[in-house]
Amino acid sequence: KNEVEQSPQNLTAQEGEFITINCSYSVGISALHWLQQHPGGGIVSLFMLSSGKKKHGRLIATINIQEKHSSLHITASHPRDSAVYICAVTRTYKYIFGTGTRLKVLA
Amino acid sequence: DAMVIQNPRYQVTQFGKPVTLSCSQTLNHNVMYWYQQKSSQAPKLLFHYYDKDFNNEADTPDNFQSRRPNTSFCFLDIRSPGLGDAAMYLCATSRSTSGRAGEQFFGPGTRLTVL
């Protein structure tokens, strides 16, 4: 079993829909990260969380430390949001990556 | 803007011909990482430098080496590339203090093709 699990693995949505991607982890962490990777591209950091909730534009990330669970929400989704979203947790100096969620938003 | 730069963005090499990938950063971060990412997979950490200290992952093949001549630059050397080494190679940096890692900042990656 992976230490970081994401669901769903694949997600197709219509433009404008509210999207939720979930991440569960089984190890002690110092922080949790949500990352975005467009096809063939590098990785962009969206959020770094150690507690509570953060918002940036149409993106919202939450974390529940007791339940070892985090969610990434995208409001009013747009085709440019199509990408792979990766949850990663920090242990000492390393990231432990989830398997990623491939999101496709249709116009 | 402070950033992580990788050169080249695309590299084609022949089977067995040594290749060097380059990463530079203007963030003045003390930790630099090299990852290998194959299609539809999560990045796999190859090694990292904490300041000048080199840390190899246990399952990184000997074919992969790294150099960090100064804070700003880090190189990935693949001594004898095989077809299985074709992948995206990502460099990342972070600022770490007291053994705890900060957020990692990734470069755009170098896509390596082995013919």
PDB file of C-alpha atoms in Angstrom:
ATOM      1  CA  LYS A   1       0.000   0.000   0.000  1.00  0.00           C
ATOM      2  CA  ASN A   2       1.354   3.422  -0.956  1.00  0.00           C
ATOM      3  CA  GLU A   3       2.092   5.807   1.885  1.00  0.00           C
ATOM      4  CA  VAL A   4       0.224   8.527  -0.032  1.00  0.00           C
ATOM      5  CA  GLU A   5      -2.990   7.629  -1.825  1.00  0.00           C
ATOM      6  CA  GLN A   6      -4.953   9.867  -4.153  1.00  0.00           C
ATOM      7  CA  SER A   7      -8.436   9.566  -5.574  1.00  0.00           C
ATOM      8  CA  PRO A   8      -9.702   9.583  -8.161  1.00  0.00           C
ATOM      9  CA  GLN A   9      -6.882   8.544 -10.505  1.00  0.00           C
ATOM     10  CA  ASN A  10      -8.660  10.072 -13.495  1.00  0.00           C
ATOM     11  CA  LEU A  11     -11.329  12.735 -13.614  1.00  0.00           C
ATOM     12  CA  THR A  12     -13.197  14.310 -16.495  1.00  0.00           C
ATOM     13  CA  ALA A  13     -15.350  17.354 -15.832  1.00  0.00           C
ATOM     14  CA  GLN A  14     -17.319  19.890 -17.795  1.00  0.00           C
ATOM     15  CA  GLU A  15     -16.196  23.505 -17.738  1.00  0.00           C
ATOM     16  CA  GLY A  16     -17.621  25.296 -14.720  1.00  0.00           C
ATOM     17  CA  GLU A  17     -17.941  22.231 -12.507  1.00  0.00           C
ATOM     18  CA  PHE A  18     -16.680  22.102  -8.920  1.00  0.00           C
ATOM     19  CA  ILE A  19     -13.876  19.545  -8.615  1.00  0.00           C
ATOM     20  CA  THR A  20     -12.519  17.741  -5.572  1.00  0.00           C
ATOM     21  CA  ILE A  21      -9.362  15.618  -5.447  1.00  0.00           C
ATOM     22  CA  ASN A  22      -8.592  13.677  -2.288  1.00  0.00           C
ATOM     23  CA  CYS A  23      -5.342  12.634  -0.668  1.00  0.00           C
ATOM     24  CA  SER A  24      -4.806  10.288   2.283  1.00  0.00           C
ATOM     25  CA  TYR A  25      -1.497   9.501   3.902  1.00  0.00           C
ATOM     26  CA  SER A  26      -0.365   6.955   6.435  1.00  0.00           C
ATOM     27  CA  VAL A  27       2.887   8.423   7.730  1.00  0.00           C
ATOM     28  CA  GLY A  28       3.878  11.243  10.008  1.00  0.00           C
ATOM     29  CA  ILE A  29       4.513  14.389   8.052  1.00  0.00           C
ATOM     30  CA  SER A  30       5.777  17.916   8.544  1.00  0.00           C
ATOM     31  CA  ALA A  31       3.800  19.310   5.612  1.00  0.00           C
ATOM     32  CA  LEU A  32       1.599  18.343   2.694  1.00  0.00           C
ATOM     33  CA  HIS A  33       1.930  19.773  -0.797  1.00  0.00           C
ATOM     34  CA  TRP A  34      -0.369  20.008  -3.774  1.00  0.00           C
ATOM     35  CA  LEU A  35       1.486  20.156  -7.082  1.00  0.00           C
ATOM     36  CA  GLN A  36       0.365  20.670 -10.672  1.00  0.00           C
ATOM     37  CA  GLN A  37       1.995  19.237 -13.769  1.00  0.00           C
ATOM     38  CA  HIS A  38       0.818  20.007 -17.291  1.00  0.00           C
ATOM     39  CA  PRO A  39       1.525  17.387 -20.000  1.00  0.00           C
ATOM     40  CA  GLY A  40       5.224  17.315 -20.816  1.00  0.00           C
ATOM     41  CA  GLY A  41       5.881  20.105 -18.346  1.00  0.00           C
ATOM     42  CA  GLY A  42       7.594  20.778 -15.086  1.00  0.00           C
ATOM     43  CA  ILE A  43       5.978  20.735 -11.674  1.00  0.00           C
ATOM     44  CA  VAL A  44       4.437  23.799 -10.093  1.00  0.00           C
ATOM     45  CA  SER A  45       3.754  24.030  -6.395  1.00  0.00           C
ATOM     46  CA  LEU A  46       0.172  25.084  -5.649  1.00  0.00           C
ATOM     47  CA  PHE A  47      -0.038  24.811  -1.876  1.00  0.00           C
ATOM     48  CA  MET A  48       2.020  23.835   1.147  1.00  0.00           C
ATOM     49  CA  LEU A  49      -0.129  22.958   4.157  1.00  0.00           C
ATOM     50  CA  SER A  50       0.533  21.939   7.716  1.00  0.00           C
ATOM     51  CA  SER A  51      -2.921  22.735   9.085  1.00  0.00           C
ATOM     52  CA  GLY A  52      -6.277  24.239   8.167  1.00  0.00           C
ATOM     53  CA  LYS A  53      -7.139  25.684   4.807  1.00  0.00           C
ATOM     54  CA  LYS A  54      -5.557  27.823   2.083  1.00  0.00           C
ATOM     55  CA  LYS A  55      -7.110  29.572  -0.902  1.00  0.00           C
ATOM     56  CA  HIS A  56      -5.531  30.917  -4.043  1.00  0.00           C
ATOM     57  CA  GLY A  57      -7.837  32.179  -6.747  1.00  0.00           C
ATOM     58  CA  ARG A  58     -10.173  29.332  -7.697  1.00  0.00           C
ATOM     59  CA  LEU A  59      -8.153  26.752  -5.789  1.00  0.00           C
ATOM     60  CA  ILE A  60      -8.765  25.739  -2.192  1.00  0.00           C
ATOM     61  CA  ALA A  61      -6.781  23.196  -0.211  1.00  0.00           C
ATOM     62  CA  THR A  62      -7.669  21.767   3.161  1.00  0.00           C
ATOM     63  CA  ILE A  63      -5.962  19.367   5.513  1.00  0.00           C
ATOM     64  CA  ASN A  64      -7.184  17.372   8.506  1.00  0.00           C
ATOM     65  CA  ILE A  65      -4.126  16.271  10.461  1.00  0.00           C
ATOM     66  CA  GLN A  66      -6.059  13.963  12.800  1.00  0.00           C
ATOM     67  CA  GLU A  67      -7.646  12.092   9.904  1.00  0.00           C
ATOM     68  CA  LYS A  68      -4.493  12.282   7.732  1.00  0.00           C
ATOM     69  CA  HIS A  69      -6.503  13.567   4.830  1.00  0.00           C
ATOM     70  CA  SER A  70      -6.336  16.523   2.466  1.00  0.00           C
ATOM     71  CA  SER A  71      -8.537  17.776  -0.342  1.00  0.00           C
ATOM     72  CA  LEU A  72      -7.898  20.061  -3.289  1.00  0.00           C
ATOM     73  CA  HIS A  73     -10.939  21.874  -4.646  1.00  0.00           C
ATOM     74  CA  ILE A  74     -11.204  23.713  -7.936  1.00  0.00           C
ATOM     75  CA  THR A  75     -14.174  26.047  -8.306  1.00  0.00           C
ATOM     76  CA  ALA A  76     -15.538  27.074 -11.712  1.00  0.00           C
ATOM     77  CA  SER A  77     -13.191  24.683 -13.520  1.00  0.00           C
ATOM     78  CA  HIS A  78     -11.721  25.697 -16.863  1.00  0.00           C
ATOM     79  CA  PRO A  79     -10.042  23.704 -19.657  1.00  0.00           C
ATOM     80  CA  ARG A  80      -6.709  25.283 -18.697  1.00  0.00           C
ATOM     81  CA  ASP A  81      -6.998  23.445 -15.362  1.00  0.00           C
ATOM     82  CA  SER A  82      -6.446  20.191 -17.270  1.00  0.00           C
ATOM     83  CA  ALA A  83      -3.295  18.714 -15.771  1.00  0.00           C
ATOM     84  CA  VAL A  84      -2.036  16.081 -13.366  1.00  0.00           C
ATOM     85  CA  TYR A  85      -2.466  17.070  -9.720  1.00  0.00           C
ATOM     86  CA  ILE A  86      -0.037  15.451  -7.322  1.00  0.00           C
ATOM     87  CA  CYS A  87      -0.247  15.250  -3.556  1.00  0.00           C
ATOM     88  CA  ALA A  88       3.107  14.953  -1.790  1.00  0.00           C
ATOM     89  CA  VAL A  89       4.067  14.849   1.875  1.00  0.00           C
ATOM     90  CA  THR A  90       7.319  15.970   3.419  1.00  0.00           C
ATOM     91  CA  ARG A  91       9.312  13.672   5.661  1.00  0.00           C
ATOM     92  CA  THR A  92      12.647  15.164   6.744  1.00  0.00           C
ATOM     93  CA  TYR A  93      14.115  16.428   3.466  1.00  0.00           C
ATOM     94  CA  LYS A  94      12.173  14.227   1.019  1.00  0.00           C
ATOM     95  CA  TYR A  95       8.835  14.358  -0.727  1.00  0.00           C
ATOM     96  CA  ILE A  96       6.747  11.200  -0.808  1.00  0.00           C
ATOM     97  CA  PHE A  97       4.504  11.477  -3.829  1.00  0.00           C
ATOM     98  CA  GLY A  98       1.006  10.233  -4.434  1.00  0.00           C
ATOM     99  CA  THR A  99       0.182   8.591  -7.736  1.00  0.00           C
ATOM    100  CA  GLY A 100      -1.436  11.722  -9.146  1.00  0.00           C
ATOM    101  CA  THR A 101      -4.886  12.587 -10.445  1.00  0.00           C
ATOM    102  CA  ARG A 102      -5.226  13.229 -14.160  1.00  0.00           C
ATOM    103  CA  LEU A 103      -7.852  15.943 -14.653  1.00  0.00           C
ATOM    104  CA  LYS A 104      -9.415  16.803 -17.973  1.00  0.00           C
ATOM    105  CA  VAL A 105     -11.842  19.716 -18.159  1.00  0.00           C
ATOM    106  CA  LEU A 106     -13.965  19.822 -21.296  1.00  0.00           C
ATOM    107  CA  ALA A 107     -15.157  23.076 -22.841  1.00  0.00           C
TER     108      ALA A 107
ATOM    109  CA  ASP B   1      12.663  36.452 -10.962  1.00  0.00           C
ATOM    110  CA  ALA B   2      14.301  33.849  -8.791  1.00  0.00           C
ATOM    111  CA  MET B   3      14.047  30.488 -10.456  1.00  0.00           C
ATOM    112  CA  VAL B   4      15.314  27.006 -11.220  1.00  0.00           C
ATOM    113  CA  ILE B   5      16.702  26.629 -14.742  1.00  0.00           C
ATOM    114  CA  GLN B   6      17.413  23.394 -16.565  1.00  0.00           C
ATOM    115  CA  ASN B   7      19.422  22.997 -19.749  1.00  0.00           C
ATOM    116  CA  PRO B   8      18.850  21.689 -22.241  1.00  0.00           C
ATOM    117  CA  ARG B   9      15.064  21.271 -22.263  1.00  0.00           C
ATOM    118  CA  TYR B  10      15.359  18.402 -24.725  1.00  0.00           C
ATOM    119  CA  GLN B  11      18.365  16.118 -25.069  1.00  0.00           C
ATOM    120  CA  VAL B  12      18.848  13.305 -27.546  1.00  0.00           C
ATOM    121  CA  THR B  13      21.712  10.894 -27.034  1.00  0.00           C
ATOM    122  CA  GLN B  14      22.778   7.556 -28.394  1.00  0.00           C
ATOM    123  CA  PHE B  15      22.753   4.315 -26.486  1.00  0.00           C
ATOM    124  CA  GLY B  16      25.897   4.223 -24.355  1.00  0.00           C
ATOM    125  CA  LYS B  17      26.995   7.813 -25.097  1.00  0.00           C
ATOM    126  CA  PRO B  18      27.569   9.816 -21.899  1.00  0.00           C
ATOM    127  CA  VAL B  19      25.290  12.778 -21.337  1.00  0.00           C
ATOM    128  CA  THR B  20      25.228  15.625 -18.818  1.00  0.00           C
ATOM    129  CA  LEU B  21      22.158  17.534 -17.754  1.00  0.00           C
ATOM    130  CA  SER B  22      22.454  20.905 -16.070  1.00  0.00           C
ATOM    131  CA  CYS B  23      20.503  22.687 -13.357  1.00  0.00           C
ATOM    132  CA  SER B  24      21.064  26.164 -11.981  1.00  0.00           C
ATOM    133  CA  GLN B  25      19.177  28.201  -9.403  1.00  0.00           C
ATOM    134  CA  THR B  26      19.007  31.814  -8.350  1.00  0.00           C
ATOM    135  CA  LEU B  27      17.119  31.070  -5.120  1.00  0.00           C
ATOM    136  CA  ASN B  28      20.273  30.482  -3.067  1.00  0.00           C
ATOM    137  CA  HIS B  29      18.731  27.301  -1.706  1.00  0.00           C
ATOM    138  CA  ASN B  30      21.025  24.891   0.111  1.00  0.00           C
ATOM    139  CA  VAL B  31      19.360  21.657  -1.048  1.00  0.00           C
ATOM    140  CA  MET B  32      19.222  20.468  -4.654  1.00  0.00           C
ATOM    141  CA  TYR B  33      17.449  17.348  -5.891  1.00  0.00           C
ATOM    142  CA  TRP B  34      17.466  15.282  -9.064  1.00  0.00           C
ATOM    143  CA  TYR B  35      14.376  13.283  -9.989  1.00  0.00           C
ATOM    144  CA  GLN B  36      13.640  10.875 -12.818  1.00  0.00           C
ATOM    145  CA  GLN B  37      10.067  10.818 -14.062  1.00  0.00           C
ATOM    146  CA  LYS B  38       8.770   8.309 -16.565  1.00  0.00           C
ATOM    147  CA  SER B  39       5.488   8.617 -18.382  1.00  0.00           C
ATOM    148  CA  SER B  40       2.412   8.567 -16.104  1.00  0.00           C
ATOM    149  CA  GLN B  41       4.545   7.916 -13.029  1.00  0.00           C
ATOM    150  CA  ALA B  42       5.396   9.975  -9.981  1.00  0.00           C
ATOM    151  CA  PRO B  43       8.880  11.508  -9.858  1.00  0.00           C
ATOM    152  CA  LYS B  44      11.531   9.195  -8.448  1.00  0.00           C
ATOM    153  CA  LEU B  45      14.253  10.766  -6.332  1.00  0.00           C
ATOM    154  CA  LEU B  46      17.723   9.845  -7.599  1.00  0.00           C
ATOM    155  CA  PHE B  47      19.845  11.844  -5.156  1.00  0.00           C
ATOM    156  CA  HIS B  48      20.109  15.159  -3.436  1.00  0.00           C
ATOM    157  CA  TYR B  49      22.742  17.519  -2.110  1.00  0.00           C
ATOM    158  CA  TYR B  50      22.303  19.009   1.327  1.00  0.00           C
ATOM    159  CA  ASP B  51      24.806  21.849   1.041  1.00  0.00           C
ATOM    160  CA  LYS B  52      27.890  20.000  -0.208  1.00  0.00           C
ATOM    161  CA  ASP B  53      26.864  16.637   1.201  1.00  0.00           C
ATOM    162  CA  PHE B  54      25.815  14.143  -1.463  1.00  0.00           C
ATOM    163  CA  ASN B  55      22.992  11.732  -0.608  1.00  0.00           C
ATOM    164  CA  ASN B  56      22.331   8.869  -2.973  1.00  0.00           C
ATOM    165  CA  GLU B  57      19.068   6.932  -2.893  1.00  0.00           C
ATOM    166  CA  ALA B  58      19.648   3.236  -2.295  1.00  0.00           C
ATOM    167  CA  ASP B  59      18.095   2.157  -5.587  1.00  0.00           C
ATOM    168  CA  THR B  60      19.756   4.737  -7.841  1.00  0.00           C
ATOM    169  CA  PRO B  61      21.837   2.898 -10.453  1.00  0.00           C
ATOM    170  CA  ASP B  62      25.607   3.486 -10.495  1.00  0.00           C
ATOM    171  CA  ASN B  63      25.173   4.739 -14.051  1.00  0.00           C
ATOM    172  CA  PHE B  64      23.873   8.000 -12.570  1.00  0.00           C
ATOM    173  CA  GLN B  65      26.300  10.441 -10.992  1.00  0.00           C
ATOM    174  CA  SER B  66      26.010  14.020  -9.845  1.00  0.00           C
ATOM    175  CA  ARG B  67      28.230  17.033  -9.243  1.00  0.00           C
ATOM    176  CA  ARG B  68      27.554  20.246  -7.395  1.00  0.00           C
ATOM    177  CA  PRO B  69      30.518  22.598  -7.966  1.00  0.00           C
ATOM    178  CA  ASN B  70      28.869  25.488  -6.119  1.00  0.00           C
ATOM    179  CA  THR B  71      25.580  26.506  -4.496  1.00  0.00           C
ATOM    180  CA  SER B  72      23.999  27.556  -7.775  1.00  0.00           C
ATOM    181  CA  PHE B  73      24.785  24.671 -10.088  1.00  0.00           C
ATOM    182  CA  CYS B  74      24.166  20.945 -10.063  1.00  0.00           C
ATOM    183  CA  PHE B  75      24.818  18.424 -12.834  1.00  0.00           C
ATOM    184  CA  LEU B  76      23.438  14.981 -13.569  1.00  0.00           C
ATOM    185  CA  ASP B  77      25.809  12.697 -15.456  1.00  0.00           C
ATOM    186  CA  ILE B  78      24.532   9.531 -17.086  1.00  0.00           C
ATOM    187  CA  ARG B  79      27.634   7.528 -17.915  1.00  0.00           C
ATOM    188  CA  SER B  80      26.208   4.972 -20.328  1.00  0.00           C
ATOM    189  CA  PRO B  81      22.563   5.707 -21.111  1.00  0.00           C
ATOM    190  CA  GLY B  82      20.337   2.779 -21.862  1.00  0.00           C
ATOM    191  CA  LEU B  83      16.947   2.793 -23.518  1.00  0.00           C
ATOM    192  CA  GLY B  84      15.381   2.522 -20.067  1.00  0.00           C
ATOM    193  CA  ASP B  85      16.909   5.841 -19.040  1.00  0.00           C
ATOM    194  CA  ALA B  86      14.717   7.781 -21.437  1.00  0.00           C
ATOM    195  CA  ALA B  87      12.628   9.981 -19.167  1.00  0.00           C
ATOM    196  CA  MET B  88      11.997  13.486 -17.927  1.00  0.00           C
ATOM    197  CA  TYR B  89      14.679  14.604 -15.477  1.00  0.00           C
ATOM    198  CA  LEU B  90      13.578  17.183 -12.966  1.00  0.00           C
ATOM    199  CA  CYS B  91      15.764  19.347 -10.775  1.00  0.00           C
ATOM    200  CA  ALA B  92      14.364  20.902  -7.615  1.00  0.00           C
ATOM    201  CA  THR B  93      15.685  23.094  -4.818  1.00  0.00           C
ATOM    202  CA  SER B  94      14.636  23.875  -1.292  1.00  0.00           C
ATOM    203  CA  ARG B  95      15.832  25.795   1.706  1.00  0.00           C
ATOM    204  CA  SER B  96      16.296  23.517   4.686  1.00  0.00           C
ATOM    205  CA  THR B  97      17.334  24.308   8.205  1.00  0.00           C
ATOM    206  CA  SER B  98      17.968  22.010  11.145  1.00  0.00           C
ATOM    207  CA  GLY B  99      17.373  18.924   8.992  1.00  0.00           C
ATOM    208  CA  ARG B 100      13.845  19.915   8.024  1.00  0.00           C
ATOM    209  CA  ALA B 101      13.057  20.492   4.377  1.00  0.00           C
ATOM    210  CA  GLY B 102      11.261  23.503   3.061  1.00  0.00           C
ATOM    211  CA  GLU B 103       9.066  23.645   0.025  1.00  0.00           C
ATOM    212  CA  GLN B 104      10.673  22.335  -3.151  1.00  0.00           C
ATOM    213  CA  PHE B 105      10.819  24.489  -6.273  1.00  0.00           C
ATOM    214  CA  PHE B 106      11.045  22.561  -9.536  1.00  0.00           C
ATOM    215  CA  GLY B 107      12.712  23.374 -12.804  1.00  0.00           C
ATOM    216  CA  PRO B 108      10.946  22.831 -16.150  1.00  0.00           C
ATOM    217  CA  GLY B 109      12.708  19.497 -16.700  1.00  0.00           C
ATOM    218  CA  THR B 110      14.920  18.000 -19.390  1.00  0.00           C
ATOM    219  CA  ARG B 111      13.357  15.340 -21.572  1.00  0.00           C
ATOM    220  CA  LEU B 112      15.985  12.760 -22.470  1.00  0.00           C
ATOM    221  CA  THR B 113      15.609  10.561 -25.529  1.00  0.00           C
ATOM    222  CA  VAL B 114      17.977   7.604 -26.010  1.00  0.00           C
ATOM    223  CA  LEU B 115      18.312   6.257 -29.549  1.00  0.00           C
TER     224      LEU B 115
END
